[in-house]
mmCIF file of C-alpha atoms in Angstrom:
data_model
loop_
_atom_site.group_PDB
_atom_site.id
_atom_site.type_symbol
_atom_site.label_atom_id
_atom_site.label_comp_id
_atom_site.label_asym_id
_atom_site.label_seq_id
_atom_site.Cartn_x
_atom_site.Cartn_y
_atom_site.Cartn_z
ATOM 1 C CA MET A 1 20.895 -35.884 -16.795
ATOM 2 C CA LYS A 2 19.841 -33.608 -19.397
ATOM 3 C CA LYS A 3 16.685 -33.566 -17.815
ATOM 4 C CA SER A 4 18.151 -32.831 -14.338
ATOM 5 C CA VAL A 5 20.140 -30.259 -15.967
ATOM 6 C CA SER A 6 17.003 -28.696 -17.764
ATOM 7 C CA ILE A 7 14.995 -28.810 -14.245
ATOM 8 C CA LEU A 8 18.020 -26.736 -12.696
ATOM 9 C CA LEU A 9 18.135 -24.100 -15.348
ATOM 10 C CA THR A 10 14.651 -23.486 -14.989
ATOM 11 C CA LEU A 11 14.459 -23.058 -11.243
ATOM 12 C CA LEU A 12 17.530 -20.660 -11.652
ATOM 13 C CA LEU A 13 15.500 -18.547 -14.232
ATOM 14 C CA LEU A 14 12.543 -18.437 -11.671
ATOM 15 C CA LEU A 15 14.519 -17.211 -9.012
ATOM 16 C CA CYS A 16 16.177 -14.568 -11.307
ATOM 17 C CA LEU A 17 12.749 -13.452 -12.047
ATOM 18 C CA TYR A 18 11.184 -13.340 -8.781
ATOM 19 C CA PRO A 19 11.612 -9.755 -7.854
ATOM 20 C CA ALA A 20 9.433 -8.955 -10.899
ATOM 21 C CA SER A 21 6.879 -11.433 -9.809
ATOM 22 C CA LEU A 22 5.399 -8.929 -7.298
ATOM 23 C CA ALA A 23 2.716 -8.144 -10.116
ATOM 24 C CA ASN A 24 1.411 -11.408 -9.997
ATOM 25 C CA ALA A 25 -1.086 -12.316 -7.315
ATOM 26 C CA ARG A 26 -0.140 -15.872 -6.980
ATOM 27 C CA GLN A 27 3.378 -14.957 -6.317
ATOM 28 C CA HIS A 28 2.944 -11.837 -4.111
ATOM 29 C CA PRO A 29 3.731 -12.325 -0.568
ATOM 30 C CA ALA A 30 0.414 -12.396 1.235
ATOM 31 C CA THR A 31 1.629 -11.272 4.528
ATOM 32 C CA VAL A 32 1.708 -7.623 4.672
ATOM 33 C CA CYS A 33 1.654 -5.338 7.648
ATOM 34 C CA VAL A 34 0.608 -1.830 7.110
ATOM 35 C CA LEU A 35 2.213 0.760 9.514
ATOM 36 C CA PRO A 36 2.441 4.024 7.907
ATOM 37 C CA GLY A 37 1.975 5.762 11.460
ATOM 38 C CA LEU A 38 5.065 3.822 13.018
ATOM 39 C CA ASN A 39 7.816 6.011 14.028
ATOM 40 C CA PRO A 40 11.275 4.534 13.787
ATOM 41 C CA GLU A 41 11.836 5.324 17.721
ATOM 42 C CA GLN A 42 9.282 2.344 18.261
ATOM 43 C CA VAL A 43 11.061 -0.108 16.487
ATOM 44 C CA PHE A 44 14.923 0.870 16.434
ATOM 45 C CA THR A 45 17.135 1.656 19.229
ATOM 46 C CA ASP A 46 19.710 4.719 19.089
ATOM 47 C CA ASN A 47 22.397 2.869 17.309
ATOM 48 C CA ASN A 48 19.911 1.439 14.493
ATOM 49 C CA ARG A 49 19.385 -1.785 16.281
ATOM 50 C CA LEU A 50 15.676 -3.609 15.948
ATOM 51 C CA LYS A 51 14.099 -3.762 19.364
ATOM 52 C CA HIS A 52 13.015 -7.030 20.433
ATOM 53 C CA GLY A 53 14.909 -8.985 17.792
ATOM 54 C CA ASP A 54 12.302 -8.644 14.751
ATOM 55 C CA PRO A 55 8.981 -7.279 15.681
ATOM 56 C CA PHE A 56 8.077 -7.782 11.897
ATOM 57 C CA SER A 57 9.010 -11.342 11.797
ATOM 58 C CA ASP A 58 5.341 -12.406 11.195
ATOM 59 C CA TYR A 59 5.399 -10.417 7.901
ATOM 60 C CA LYS A 60 7.051 -10.336 4.641
ATOM 61 C CA ILE A 61 6.091 -6.735 3.223
ATOM 62 C CA ILE A 62 6.291 -3.852 5.646
ATOM 63 C CA ILE A 63 4.349 -0.673 4.750
ATOM 64 C CA LEU A 64 6.076 2.453 6.370
ATOM 65 C CA ASP A 65 6.210 6.101 5.995
ATOM 66 C CA ALA A 66 9.684 5.725 4.753
ATOM 67 C CA GLU A 67 10.072 9.693 4.730
ATOM 68 C CA TYR A 68 10.903 9.414 8.483
ATOM 69 C CA PHE A 69 13.121 6.225 8.119
ATOM 70 C CA THR A 70 17.044 6.039 7.244
ATOM 71 C CA PRO A 71 18.363 4.246 4.352
ATOM 72 C CA ALA A 72 20.254 2.221 7.182
ATOM 73 C CA GLN A 73 17.233 1.288 8.759
ATOM 74 C CA ILE A 74 15.745 0.155 5.817
ATOM 75 C CA ARG A 75 18.644 -2.023 4.732
ATOM 76 C CA ILE A 76 18.511 -3.742 8.337
ATOM 77 C CA LEU A 77 14.517 -4.460 7.218
ATOM 78 C CA HIS A 78 16.055 -6.052 4.296
ATOM 79 C CA LYS A 79 18.752 -8.183 5.556
ATOM 80 C CA LYS A 80 15.693 -9.442 7.956
ATOM 81 C CA GLY A 81 14.120 -10.721 4.750
ATOM 82 C CA HIS A 82 11.593 -7.922 4.325
ATOM 83 C CA LEU A 83 10.521 -5.830 1.497
ATOM 84 C CA VAL A 84 9.787 -2.404 2.412
ATOM 85 C CA TYR A 85 6.977 -0.180 0.666
ATOM 86 C CA SER A 86 6.572 3.405 1.440
ATOM 87 C CA TYR A 87 3.307 5.125 2.088
ATOM 88 C CA LEU A 88 2.730 7.916 -0.598
ATOM 89 C CA ASN A 89 -0.014 10.219 -0.495
ATOM 90 C CA ILE A 90 -0.672 11.481 -4.151
ATOM 91 C CA GLY A 91 -4.415 12.744 -3.827
ATOM 92 C CA SER A 92 -4.319 14.907 -0.489
ATOM 93 C CA LEU A 93 -1.964 17.184 1.288
ATOM 94 C CA GLU A 94 -0.962 16.945 5.039
ATOM 95 C CA ASN A 95 -0.234 20.244 6.843
ATOM 96 C CA THR A 96 2.489 18.071 8.739
ATOM 97 C CA ARG A 97 4.813 17.486 5.554
ATOM 98 C CA GLU A 98 7.685 19.715 5.476
ATOM 99 C CA ASP A 99 6.791 21.040 1.979
ATOM 100 C CA TYR A 100 3.306 21.895 3.029
ATOM 101 C CA GLU A 101 3.575 25.779 2.283
ATOM 102 C CA ASP A 102 4.815 25.045 -1.043
ATOM 103 C CA TYR A 103 1.762 23.268 -2.241
ATOM 104 C CA LYS A 104 -0.947 24.456 0.005
ATOM 105 C CA ASP A 105 -2.233 26.690 -2.646
ATOM 106 C CA LEU A 106 -3.448 23.435 -4.487
ATOM 107 C CA CYS A 107 -5.549 22.335 -1.858
ATOM 108 C CA LEU A 108 -9.493 21.985 -2.828
ATOM 109 C CA ALA A 109 -11.092 20.957 0.328
ATOM 110 C CA PRO A 110 -11.007 19.814 3.750
ATOM 111 C CA TYR A 111 -10.767 15.968 4.277
ATOM 112 C CA GLU A 112 -13.543 14.640 6.359
ATOM 113 C CA ASN A 113 -12.509 12.952 9.882
ATOM 114 C CA TRP A 114 -8.836 14.085 8.823
ATOM 115 C CA PRO A 115 -8.404 17.752 10.050
ATOM 116 C CA GLU A 116 -4.695 17.913 9.264
ATOM 117 C CA GLU A 117 -5.433 16.874 5.606
ATOM 118 C CA SER A 118 -6.828 18.581 2.382
ATOM 119 C CA TRP A 119 -7.827 17.377 -1.166
ATOM 120 C CA VAL A 120 -5.502 18.461 -3.803
ATOM 121 C CA ASP A 121 -5.665 19.432 -7.480
ATOM 122 C CA VAL A 122 -4.000 16.228 -8.774
ATOM 123 C CA THR A 123 -4.011 17.836 -12.325
ATOM 124 C CA GLN A 124 -1.325 20.541 -11.808
ATOM 125 C CA LYS A 125 1.841 19.675 -13.169
ATOM 126 C CA ARG A 126 3.592 20.991 -10.307
ATOM 127 C CA TRP A 127 1.834 18.427 -7.942
ATOM 128 C CA GLN A 128 2.619 15.743 -10.650
ATOM 129 C CA ASP A 129 6.112 16.719 -10.294
ATOM 130 C CA ARG A 130 6.129 16.603 -6.803
ATOM 131 C CA CYS A 131 4.744 13.145 -6.341
ATOM 132 C CA ASN A 132 7.424 11.641 -9.108
ATOM 133 C CA ARG A 133 10.388 13.478 -7.211
ATOM 134 C CA ARG A 134 8.987 12.332 -3.689
ATOM 135 C CA GLY A 135 8.904 8.675 -5.144
ATOM 136 C CA LYS A 136 12.669 9.108 -6.568
ATOM 137 C CA GLN A 137 13.513 10.375 -2.949
ATOM 138 C CA LEU A 138 12.182 7.284 -1.256
ATOM 139 C CA ILE A 139 13.571 4.905 -4.274
ATOM 140 C CA ALA A 140 16.942 6.425 -2.959
ATOM 141 C CA LYS A 141 16.160 5.311 0.587
ATOM 142 C CA GLY A 142 15.845 1.790 -0.699
ATOM 143 C CA VAL A 143 12.333 1.007 -0.618
ATOM 144 C CA ASP A 144 10.948 -1.856 -3.059
ATOM 145 C CA GLY A 145 7.540 -0.228 -3.841
ATOM 146 C CA PHE A 146 4.815 2.373 -2.903
ATOM 147 C CA PHE A 147 1.625 2.134 -0.827
ATOM 148 C CA ILE A 148 -0.308 4.682 -2.715
ATOM 149 C CA ASP A 149 -3.034 6.553 -0.594
ATOM 150 C CA ASN A 150 -5.952 8.963 -1.884
ATOM 151 C CA THR A 151 -6.576 8.068 -5.436
ATOM 152 C CA ASP A 152 -9.954 8.729 -3.836
ATOM 153 C CA VAL A 153 -9.892 12.034 -5.081
ATOM 154 C CA TYR A 154 -11.335 10.833 -8.288
ATOM 155 C CA ASP A 155 -14.453 10.082 -6.104
ATOM 156 C CA LEU A 156 -14.832 13.685 -5.307
ATOM 157 C CA TYR A 157 -13.747 15.325 -8.532
ATOM 158 C CA HIS A 158 -14.921 12.798 -11.018
ATOM 159 C CA THR A 159 -13.525 14.005 -14.112
ATOM 160 C CA VAL A 160 -11.382 12.627 -17.312
ATOM 161 C CA SER A 161 -8.439 15.091 -16.323
ATOM 162 C CA VAL A 162 -8.655 13.873 -12.597
ATOM 163 C CA LYS A 163 -8.284 10.036 -13.928
ATOM 164 C CA LYS A 164 -5.545 11.027 -16.605
ATOM 165 C CA SER A 165 -3.626 12.922 -14.072
ATOM 166 C CA LEU A 166 -3.546 9.736 -11.837
ATOM 167 C CA ASP A 167 -2.421 7.672 -14.676
ATOM 168 C CA VAL A 168 0.545 10.157 -15.295
ATOM 169 C CA ILE A 169 1.584 9.999 -11.687
ATOM 170 C CA LEU A 170 0.933 6.188 -11.109
ATOM 171 C CA THR A 171 3.071 5.442 -14.241
ATOM 172 C CA LYS A 172 5.897 7.352 -13.470
ATOM 173 C CA LEU A 173 6.025 5.868 -10.193
ATOM 174 C CA HIS A 174 5.682 2.476 -11.455
ATOM 175 C CA ALA A 175 8.615 2.982 -13.806
ATOM 176 C CA GLN A 176 10.955 3.976 -11.065
ATOM 177 C CA LYS A 177 13.665 0.913 -10.768
ATOM 178 C CA ASN A 178 14.489 -0.111 -7.075
ATOM 179 C CA SER A 179 17.453 -1.206 -5.933
ATOM 180 C CA THR A 180 17.057 -4.742 -7.339
ATOM 181 C CA GLY A 181 16.828 -3.295 -10.719
ATOM 182 C CA VAL A 182 13.196 -4.064 -11.253
ATOM 183 C CA ARG A 183 9.913 -1.601 -11.540
ATOM 184 C CA SER A 184 8.698 -0.397 -8.104
ATOM 185 C CA ALA A 185 5.637 -2.373 -7.032
ATOM 186 C CA VAL A 186 2.505 0.061 -6.503
ATOM 187 C CA MET A 187 -0.064 -0.762 -4.300
ATOM 188 C CA ILE A 188 -3.289 1.278 -4.402
ATOM 189 C CA ASN A 189 -5.077 1.823 -0.837
ATOM 190 C CA GLY A 190 -8.755 2.644 -1.680
ATOM 191 C CA GLY A 191 -9.566 4.264 -4.902
ATOM 192 C CA SER A 192 -11.976 1.721 -5.931
ATOM 193 C CA SER A 193 -13.639 4.150 -8.450
ATOM 194 C CA TYR A 194 -10.065 4.600 -10.173
ATOM 195 C CA VAL A 195 -9.151 1.088 -10.086
ATOM 196 C CA SER A 196 -12.534 0.120 -11.396
ATOM 197 C CA ALA A 197 -12.178 2.668 -14.400
ATOM 198 C CA LYS A 198 -8.612 1.203 -15.106
ATOM 199 C CA LEU A 199 -9.732 -2.319 -15.059
ATOM 200 C CA LYS A 200 -12.658 -1.495 -17.599
ATOM 201 C CA GLU A 201 -10.106 -0.295 -20.005
ATOM 202 C CA LYS A 202 -8.707 -3.970 -20.255
ATOM 203 C CA LYS A 203 -5.216 -2.656 -20.791
ATOM 204 C CA LYS A 204 -2.675 -5.195 -20.139
ATOM 205 C CA ASN A 205 -0.014 -2.871 -18.465
ATOM 206 C CA LEU A 206 -1.842 -1.106 -15.665
ATOM 207 C CA PRO A 207 0.210 1.491 -13.423
ATOM 208 C CA PHE A 208 -0.307 -0.598 -10.301
ATOM 209 C CA THR A 209 0.444 -4.010 -9.107
ATOM 210 C CA ALA A 210 -1.650 -4.509 -6.199
ATOM 211 C CA VAL A 211 -4.807 -3.010 -4.275
ATOM 212 C CA CYS A 212 -5.763 -2.425 -0.381
ATOM 213 C CA GLN A 213 -9.224 -2.039 0.493
ATOM 214 C CA GLU A 214 -10.136 -0.873 3.975
ATOM 215 C CA SER A 215 -12.961 -1.274 6.113
ATOM 216 C CA VAL A 216 -14.486 -4.577 4.145
ATOM 217 C CA TYR A 217 -15.710 -6.695 7.029
ATOM 218 C CA ASN A 218 -16.048 -3.925 9.657
ATOM 219 C CA HIS A 219 -16.252 -0.159 9.426
ATOM 220 C CA VAL A 220 -15.582 2.643 11.862
ATOM 221 C CA VAL A 221 -18.444 3.743 13.960
ATOM 222 C CA ASN A 222 -16.777 6.699 16.034
ATOM 223 C CA TYR A 223 -13.311 7.833 14.829
ATOM 224 C CA GLU A 224 -12.601 9.739 18.034
ATOM 225 C CA LYS A 225 -13.149 6.605 20.202
ATOM 226 C CA GLN A 226 -11.985 4.451 17.376
ATOM 227 C CA ILE A 227 -15.284 2.142 17.815
ATOM 228 C CA PHE A 228 -15.450 -0.600 14.994
ATOM 229 C CA LYS A 229 -18.327 -2.659 13.986
ATOM 230 C CA LYS A 230 -19.487 -5.229 11.396
ATOM 231 C CA ASN A 231 -19.796 -3.475 8.011
ATOM 232 C CA HIS A 232 -23.326 -3.171 6.408
ATOM 233 C CA ARG A 233 -24.286 -5.747 4.101
ATOM 234 C CA ASP A 234 -24.548 -3.673 0.977
ATOM 235 C CA ALA A 235 -21.014 -2.194 1.529
ATOM 236 C CA LYS A 236 -19.281 -5.391 2.306
ATOM 237 C CA ALA A 237 -20.736 -6.952 -0.816
ATOM 238 C CA TYR A 238 -19.712 -4.020 -2.979
ATOM 239 C CA TYR A 239 -15.809 -4.473 -1.694
ATOM 240 C CA LEU A 240 -16.016 -8.203 -2.212
ATOM 241 C CA THR A 241 -17.400 -8.010 -5.643
ATOM 242 C CA TYR A 242 -14.715 -5.399 -6.333
ATOM 243 C CA LEU A 243 -11.921 -7.269 -4.829
ATOM 244 C CA LYS A 244 -12.650 -10.545 -6.658
ATOM 245 C CA LYS A 245 -12.500 -8.468 -10.078
ATOM 246 C CA CYS A 246 -9.049 -7.132 -8.943
ATOM 247 C CA LYS A 247 -7.939 -10.753 -8.132
ATOM 248 C CA LYS A 248 -9.188 -12.017 -11.526
ATOM 249 C CA ALA A 249 -7.308 -9.308 -13.237
ATOM 250 C CA GLY A 250 -4.025 -10.575 -11.630
ATOM 251 C CA LEU A 251 -3.554 -7.935 -9.057
ATOM 252 C CA PHE A 252 -2.685 -8.789 -5.521
ATOM 253 C CA VAL A 253 -5.444 -7.780 -3.055
ATOM 254 C CA LEU A 254 -4.981 -6.890 0.637
ATOM 255 C CA VAL A 255 -7.813 -6.073 3.154
ATOM 256 C CA LEU A 256 -7.149 -3.828 5.867
ATOM 257 C CA ASP A 257 -9.651 -3.900 8.623
ATOM 258 C CA TYR A 258 -9.569 -2.410 11.952
ATOM 259 C CA GLU A 259 -10.766 -4.585 14.895
ATOM 260 C CA LYS A 260 -9.837 -5.084 18.662
ATOM 261 C CA LYS A 261 -11.508 -8.425 19.530
ATOM 262 C CA SER A 262 -9.173 -11.455 18.759
ATOM 263 C CA ALA A 263 -12.162 -13.785 17.760
ATOM 264 C CA ARG A 264 -13.660 -11.261 15.381
ATOM 265 C CA ILE A 265 -9.889 -10.820 14.236
ATOM 266 C CA LYS A 266 -9.836 -14.703 13.554
ATOM 267 C CA THR A 267 -13.300 -14.736 11.819
ATOM 268 C CA ILE A 268 -11.946 -11.593 9.244
ATOM 269 C CA ARG A 269 -8.708 -13.684 8.637
ATOM 270 C CA LYS A 270 -10.285 -16.679 7.810
ATOM 271 C CA ALA A 271 -12.914 -15.230 5.312
ATOM 272 C CA CYS A 272 -9.834 -13.348 3.573
ATOM 273 C CA LYS A 273 -7.947 -16.559 3.357
ATOM 274 C CA LYS A 274 -11.090 -18.308 1.749
ATOM 275 C CA SER A 275 -11.235 -15.548 -0.773
ATOM 276 C CA GLY A 276 -7.467 -15.893 -1.502
ATOM 277 C CA PHE A 277 -6.892 -12.139 -0.222
ATOM 278 C CA GLY A 278 -4.129 -10.860 2.086
ATOM 279 C CA CYS A 279 -5.216 -9.506 5.283
ATOM 280 C CA TYR A 280 -3.752 -6.865 7.813
ATOM 281 C CA ILE A 281 -6.170 -5.984 10.940
ATOM 282 C CA SER A 282 -5.280 -3.186 12.846
ATOM 283 C CA THR A 283 -6.306 -2.535 16.368
ATOM 284 C CA THR A 284 -5.790 1.274 16.037
ATOM 285 C CA LEU A 285 -6.714 3.755 13.236
ATOM 286 C CA GLU A 286 -3.245 5.672 13.748
ATOM 287 C CA LEU A 287 -1.525 2.195 12.270
ATOM 288 C CA ASN A 288 1.161 2.416 14.373
ATOM 289 C CA GLN A 289 1.169 -0.900 16.283
ATOM 290 C CA VAL A 290 2.245 -4.366 14.757
ATOM 291 C CA THR A 291 -0.590 -7.122 15.097
ATOM 292 C CA PRO A 292 0.882 -10.311 15.623
ATOM 293 C CA VAL A 293 -0.632 -13.238 13.316
ATOM 294 C CA GLN A 294 -2.676 -15.368 15.542
#
């Protein structure tokens, strides 16, 4: 009887701690869909009901640009059993954002292949405060974490001050508590140079819980026509080595690739599963269509 009570108490403790376990790769949900280009109108009716039942039923985590979704819509996704991470761009600025005019003076250089974007000076406190404030606004909407884009600014401006500035931004975002009372999950998209630098520090408390890497098995040949082909051997080897290091460090690893052919999609998913990586494959660069798990 005592043994049964002990087991029950252990199970209850694990359930209580579950939300905080997102930082652990072994317990982090592996089914993630990456849809920052999705509009609310594509999946919600005018009275905030999900169209077609639950279009995200194959996935546990949904990555959206929560700026365009309402708190009520995010609550509906929670009721369906999903976690919601919001896209948050901390390394560049899009001219489509409502506060573009307030921060365009911090832009450094155009973003190749994305004409509406420019790299931004992350060392400016004004920008750091902006990222922190936007994070709080998204948390207030009910999101569970952040999908951080463009820490690759460290590749272009490879300085100590840029790295430290990214540290400041991410640390503050990770410290923000979501609606469950735990620290917000932080998934970094790309940024292999920055993440690798952080891993080399061998610090226990990283300011992020997961990494996502695009174009591992495939690469984009033509952005305008959206043509995808198998990645070059050296590039693939580099990313796989990097992702294995991330996994070894206890981070959840997600591969984001682009492919239209179902046979190739299955091949990539199989390779990711073998490596212990999460995997999302999009048929479009806009990341605005749900890809069913086959």
